[in-house]
Short mmCIF file of C-alpha atoms in Angstrom, two decimals:
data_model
loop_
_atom_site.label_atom_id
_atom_site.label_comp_id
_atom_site.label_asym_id
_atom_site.label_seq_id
_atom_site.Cartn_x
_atom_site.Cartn_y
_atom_site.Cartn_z
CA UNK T 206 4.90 -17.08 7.54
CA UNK T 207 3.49 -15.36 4.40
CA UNK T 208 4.59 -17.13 1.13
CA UNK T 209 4.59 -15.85 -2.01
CA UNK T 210 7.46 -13.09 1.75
CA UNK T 211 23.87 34.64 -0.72
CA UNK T 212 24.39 33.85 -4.66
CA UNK T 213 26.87 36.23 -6.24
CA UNK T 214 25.60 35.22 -9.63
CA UNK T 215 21.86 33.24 -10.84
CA UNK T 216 22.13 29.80 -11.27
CA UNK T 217 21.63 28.59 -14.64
CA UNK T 218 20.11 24.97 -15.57
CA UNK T 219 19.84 23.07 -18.83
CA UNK T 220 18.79 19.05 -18.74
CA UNK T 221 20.52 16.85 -20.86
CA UNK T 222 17.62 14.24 -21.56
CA UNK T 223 19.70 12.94 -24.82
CA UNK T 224 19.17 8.68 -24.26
CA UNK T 225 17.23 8.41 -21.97
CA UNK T 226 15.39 4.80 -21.27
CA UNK T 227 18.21 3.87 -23.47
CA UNK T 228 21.27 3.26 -20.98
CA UNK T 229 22.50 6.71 -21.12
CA UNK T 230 23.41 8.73 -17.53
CA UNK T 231 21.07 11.96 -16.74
CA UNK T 232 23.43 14.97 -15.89
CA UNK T 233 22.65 18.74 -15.01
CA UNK T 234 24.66 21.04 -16.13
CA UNK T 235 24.78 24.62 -15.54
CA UNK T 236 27.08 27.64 -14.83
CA UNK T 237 27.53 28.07 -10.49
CA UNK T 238 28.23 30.96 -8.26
CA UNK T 239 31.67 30.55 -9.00
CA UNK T 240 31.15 31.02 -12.91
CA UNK T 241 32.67 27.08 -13.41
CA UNK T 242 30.29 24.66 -14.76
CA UNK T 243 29.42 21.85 -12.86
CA UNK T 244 27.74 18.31 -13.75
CA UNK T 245 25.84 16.09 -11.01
CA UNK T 246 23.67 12.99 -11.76
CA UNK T 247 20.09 13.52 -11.54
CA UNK T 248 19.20 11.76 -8.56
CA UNK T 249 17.07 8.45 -8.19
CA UNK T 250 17.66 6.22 -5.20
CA UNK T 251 16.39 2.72 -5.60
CA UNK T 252 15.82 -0.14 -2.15
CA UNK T 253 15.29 -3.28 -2.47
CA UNK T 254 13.73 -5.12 0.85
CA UNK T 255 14.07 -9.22 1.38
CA UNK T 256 17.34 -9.95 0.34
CA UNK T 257 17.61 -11.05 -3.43
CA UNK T 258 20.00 -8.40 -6.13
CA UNK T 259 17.84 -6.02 -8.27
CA UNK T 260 19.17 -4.07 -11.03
CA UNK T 261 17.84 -2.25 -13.69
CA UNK T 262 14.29 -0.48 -13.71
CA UNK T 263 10.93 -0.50 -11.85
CA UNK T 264 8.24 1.57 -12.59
CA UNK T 265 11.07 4.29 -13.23
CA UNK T 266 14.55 4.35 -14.30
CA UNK T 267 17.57 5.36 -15.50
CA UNK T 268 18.92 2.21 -17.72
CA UNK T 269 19.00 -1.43 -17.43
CA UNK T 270 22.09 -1.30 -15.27
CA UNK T 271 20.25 1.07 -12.18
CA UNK T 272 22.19 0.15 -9.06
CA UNK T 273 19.81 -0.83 -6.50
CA UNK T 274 20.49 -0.75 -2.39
CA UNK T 275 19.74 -4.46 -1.45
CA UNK T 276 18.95 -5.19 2.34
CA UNK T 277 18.05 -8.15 4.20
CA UNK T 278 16.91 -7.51 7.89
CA UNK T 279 18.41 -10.07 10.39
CA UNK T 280 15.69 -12.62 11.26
CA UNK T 281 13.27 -11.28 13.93
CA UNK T 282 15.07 -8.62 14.61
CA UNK T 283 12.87 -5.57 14.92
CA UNK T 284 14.96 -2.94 14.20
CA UNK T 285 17.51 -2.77 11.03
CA UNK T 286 18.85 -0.24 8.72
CA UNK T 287 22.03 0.94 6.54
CA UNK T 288 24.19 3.85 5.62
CA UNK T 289 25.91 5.19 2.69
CA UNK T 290 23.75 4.42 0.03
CA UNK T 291 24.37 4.62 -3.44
CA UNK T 292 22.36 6.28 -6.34
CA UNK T 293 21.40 4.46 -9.07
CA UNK T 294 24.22 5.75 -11.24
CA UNK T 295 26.73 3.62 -8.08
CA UNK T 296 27.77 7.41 -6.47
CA UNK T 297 27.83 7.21 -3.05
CA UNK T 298 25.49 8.93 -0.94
CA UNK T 299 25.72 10.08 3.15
CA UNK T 300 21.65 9.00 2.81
CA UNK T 301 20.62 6.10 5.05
CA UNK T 302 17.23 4.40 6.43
CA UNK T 303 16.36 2.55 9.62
CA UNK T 304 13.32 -0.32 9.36
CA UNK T 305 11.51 -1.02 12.52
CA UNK T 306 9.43 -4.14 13.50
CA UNK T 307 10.48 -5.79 9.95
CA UNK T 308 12.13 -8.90 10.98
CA UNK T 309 10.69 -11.10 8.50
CA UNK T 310 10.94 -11.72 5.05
CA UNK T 311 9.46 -13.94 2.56
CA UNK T 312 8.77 -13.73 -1.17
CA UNK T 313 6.51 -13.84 -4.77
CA UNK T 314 6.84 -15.03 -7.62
CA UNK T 315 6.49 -12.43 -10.33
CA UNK T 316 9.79 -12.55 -11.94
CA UNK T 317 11.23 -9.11 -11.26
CA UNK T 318 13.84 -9.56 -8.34
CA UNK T 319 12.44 -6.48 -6.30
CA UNK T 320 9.15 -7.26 -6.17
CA UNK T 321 9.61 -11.13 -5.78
CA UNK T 322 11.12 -10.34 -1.96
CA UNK T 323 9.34 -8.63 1.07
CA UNK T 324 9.68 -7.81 4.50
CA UNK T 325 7.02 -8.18 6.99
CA UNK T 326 6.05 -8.16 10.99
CA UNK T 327 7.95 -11.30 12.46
CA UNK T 328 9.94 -10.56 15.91
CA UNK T 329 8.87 -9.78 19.46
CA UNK T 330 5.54 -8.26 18.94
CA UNK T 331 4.81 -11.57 17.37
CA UNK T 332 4.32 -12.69 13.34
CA UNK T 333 2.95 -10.32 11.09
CA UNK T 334 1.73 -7.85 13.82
CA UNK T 335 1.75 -4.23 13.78
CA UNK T 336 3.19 -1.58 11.45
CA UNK T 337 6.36 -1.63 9.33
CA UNK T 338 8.06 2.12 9.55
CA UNK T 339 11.06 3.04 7.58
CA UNK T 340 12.77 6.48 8.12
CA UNK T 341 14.86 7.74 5.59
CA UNK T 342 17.78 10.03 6.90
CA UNK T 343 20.17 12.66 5.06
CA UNK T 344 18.19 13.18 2.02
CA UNK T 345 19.51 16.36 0.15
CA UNK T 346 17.31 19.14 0.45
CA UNK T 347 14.59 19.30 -2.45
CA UNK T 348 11.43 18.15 -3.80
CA UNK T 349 10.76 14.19 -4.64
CA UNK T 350 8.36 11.94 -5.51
CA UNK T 351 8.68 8.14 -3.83
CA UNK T 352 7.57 5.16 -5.28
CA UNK T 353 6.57 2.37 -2.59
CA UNK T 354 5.45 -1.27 -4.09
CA UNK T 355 3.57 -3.44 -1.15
CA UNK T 356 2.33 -6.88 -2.13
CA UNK T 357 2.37 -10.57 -0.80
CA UNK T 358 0.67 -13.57 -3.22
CA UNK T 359 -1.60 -15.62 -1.25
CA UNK T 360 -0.18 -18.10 0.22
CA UNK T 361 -0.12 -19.17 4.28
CA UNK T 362 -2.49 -16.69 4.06
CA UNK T 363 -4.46 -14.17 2.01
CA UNK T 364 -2.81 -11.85 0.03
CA UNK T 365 -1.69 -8.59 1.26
CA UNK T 366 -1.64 -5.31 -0.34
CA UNK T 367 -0.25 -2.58 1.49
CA UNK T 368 -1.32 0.73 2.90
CA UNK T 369 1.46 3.35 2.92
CA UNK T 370 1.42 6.48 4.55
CA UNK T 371 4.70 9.34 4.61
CA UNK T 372 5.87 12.33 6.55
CA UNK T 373 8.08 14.55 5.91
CA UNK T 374 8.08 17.83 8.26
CA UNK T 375 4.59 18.77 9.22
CA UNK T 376 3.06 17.77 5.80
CA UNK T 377 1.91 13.97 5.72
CA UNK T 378 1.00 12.03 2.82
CA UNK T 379 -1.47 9.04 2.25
CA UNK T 380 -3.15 6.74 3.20
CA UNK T 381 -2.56 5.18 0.16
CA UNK T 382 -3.00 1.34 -0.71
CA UNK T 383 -1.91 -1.20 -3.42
CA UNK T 384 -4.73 -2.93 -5.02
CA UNK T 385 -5.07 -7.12 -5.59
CA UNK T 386 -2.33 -8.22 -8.08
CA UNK T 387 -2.18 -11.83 -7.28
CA UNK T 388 -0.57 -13.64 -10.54
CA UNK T 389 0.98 -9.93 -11.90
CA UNK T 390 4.11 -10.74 -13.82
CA UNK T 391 7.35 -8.87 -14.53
CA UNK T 392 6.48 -8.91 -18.36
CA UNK T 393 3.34 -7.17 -17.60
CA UNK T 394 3.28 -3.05 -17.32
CA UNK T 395 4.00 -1.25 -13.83
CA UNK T 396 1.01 -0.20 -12.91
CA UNK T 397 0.23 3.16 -10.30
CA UNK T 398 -2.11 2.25 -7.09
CA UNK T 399 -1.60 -1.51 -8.46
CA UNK T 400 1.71 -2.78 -7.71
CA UNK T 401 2.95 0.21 -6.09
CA UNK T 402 1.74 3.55 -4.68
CA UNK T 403 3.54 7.32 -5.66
CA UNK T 404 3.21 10.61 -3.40
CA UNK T 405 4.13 13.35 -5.46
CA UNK T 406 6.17 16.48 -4.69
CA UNK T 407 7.48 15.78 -1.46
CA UNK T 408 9.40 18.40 -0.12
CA UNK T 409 12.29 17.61 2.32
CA UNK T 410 14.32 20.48 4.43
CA UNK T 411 17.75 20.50 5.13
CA UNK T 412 18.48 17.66 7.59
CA UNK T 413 15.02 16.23 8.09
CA UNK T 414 13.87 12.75 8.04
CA UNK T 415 11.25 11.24 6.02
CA UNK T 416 9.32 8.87 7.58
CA UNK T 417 6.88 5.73 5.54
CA UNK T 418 4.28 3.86 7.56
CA UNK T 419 3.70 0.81 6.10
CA UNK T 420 -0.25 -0.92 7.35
CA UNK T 421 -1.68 -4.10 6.26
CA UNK T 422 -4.62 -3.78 3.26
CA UNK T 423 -6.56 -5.23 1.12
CA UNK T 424 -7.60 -4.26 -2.56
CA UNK T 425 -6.41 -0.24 -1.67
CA UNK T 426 -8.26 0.02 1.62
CA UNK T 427 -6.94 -0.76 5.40
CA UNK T 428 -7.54 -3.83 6.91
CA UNK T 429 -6.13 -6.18 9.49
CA UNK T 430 -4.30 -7.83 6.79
CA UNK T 431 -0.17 -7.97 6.93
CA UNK T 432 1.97 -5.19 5.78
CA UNK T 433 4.66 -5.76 3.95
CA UNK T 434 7.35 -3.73 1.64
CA UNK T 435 9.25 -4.60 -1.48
CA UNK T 436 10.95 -1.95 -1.93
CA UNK T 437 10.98 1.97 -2.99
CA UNK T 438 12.39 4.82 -5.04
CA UNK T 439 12.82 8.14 -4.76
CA UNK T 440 13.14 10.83 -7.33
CA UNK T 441 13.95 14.38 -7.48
CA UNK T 442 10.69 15.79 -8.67
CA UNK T 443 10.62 17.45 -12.35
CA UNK T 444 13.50 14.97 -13.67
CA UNK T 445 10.48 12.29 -14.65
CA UNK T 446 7.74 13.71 -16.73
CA UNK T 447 8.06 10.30 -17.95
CA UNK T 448 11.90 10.31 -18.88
CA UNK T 449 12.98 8.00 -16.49
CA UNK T 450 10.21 5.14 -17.87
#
């Protein structure tokens, strides 16, 4: 095992960014079709993979308190998933994700509860072998950038850092790999193309799936090594501009 594991009126928008970093919800407001105003929470999604509770921020985020979806494959099992997800703010979504060929988990020790637990390879095709793929289902129509952190300590064997790739429709998205971290701590910044990977502006039609590959790497670049995934985000592009830091 790996250790270390048609609009009858135009739609109006103003952002409330007033606390932000500092605990406070995101809303939009605006005036609808219907003349009414309406509120929503901005929406950031946060998954944690390998089994121990996350909370609070990432590389992005809302406020110490960000709910995270925690999920724990069953032991090699290949294929996993979960429904109903909830957005950081705790709303409940209809979104949902399947894993494939992810029945093993294992962990680091950085001190940040997301990035300390992985999945990896570990059922019938045999211990870390093959691909990791996630597909992300019922995502509301928009534009998003995802966040996906990859990384396994050294351990049983050498350290991993992932490749990840994503489609969504016809447009497709990486490779892109994490780069050697070995020893990072949760004290220490989030760093891009270090502890995780972001593909930017992602846009995602009405009822399609979004679909991450996750390869073994090493250092950014593919390689034979194991792949493995801590977790992701996703956020509806234009809300960061570095807001949600």
């Amino acid at each position: 095992m790996l250790n270390g594991s048609a609009a009858q009126k135009p739609i109006s928008a103003i952002i409330i960014l007033a606390g932000l970093g500092l605990g406070a919800p995101v809303f939009l407001t605006g005036t609808g079709c219907d003349g009414k105003k309406t509120k929503s929470p901005a929406l950031l999604l946060n998954v944690n993979f390998g089994g121990a509770p996350k909370t609070g921020k990432a590389a992005v985020g809302l406020s110490a308190q960000d709910y995270w979806n925690n999920h724990a494959p069953l032991p090699w099992k290949a294929l996993s998933g979960a429904a109903r997800l909830k957005y950081a703010n705790g709303e409940a979504t209809t979104i949902g994700f399947t894993v494939d060929n992810a029945g093993g988990a294992w962990g680091n020790k950085s001190g940040d509860p997301m990035y300390d637990t992985y999945i990896y390879p570990n059922n019938g095709q045999g211990d870390g072998v093959g691909q990791v793929t996630v597909t992300l289902t019922n995502l509301p129509a928009g534009e998003y950038d995802f966040f996906l952190y990859g990384h396994a300590d050294a351990g049983g064997r050498p350290e991993s850092n992932s490749t990840f790739s994503l489609k969504s429709g016809a447009r497709e998205f990486g490779p892109a790999g994490t780069l050697t971290s070995n020893g990072w701590k949760a004290t220490q910044p989030w760093e891009e193309g270090k502890q995780y990977v972001r593909f930017r502006g992602v846009r995602v039609a009405e009822g399609a799936e979004v679909v991450i590959t996750v390869a073994g790497g090493t250092n950014g670049k593919p390689s034979k090594g194991v792949a493995v995934i801590n977790g992701f985000q996703v956020a509806r592009a234009g809300l960061l501009s570095g807001s949600l830091r």
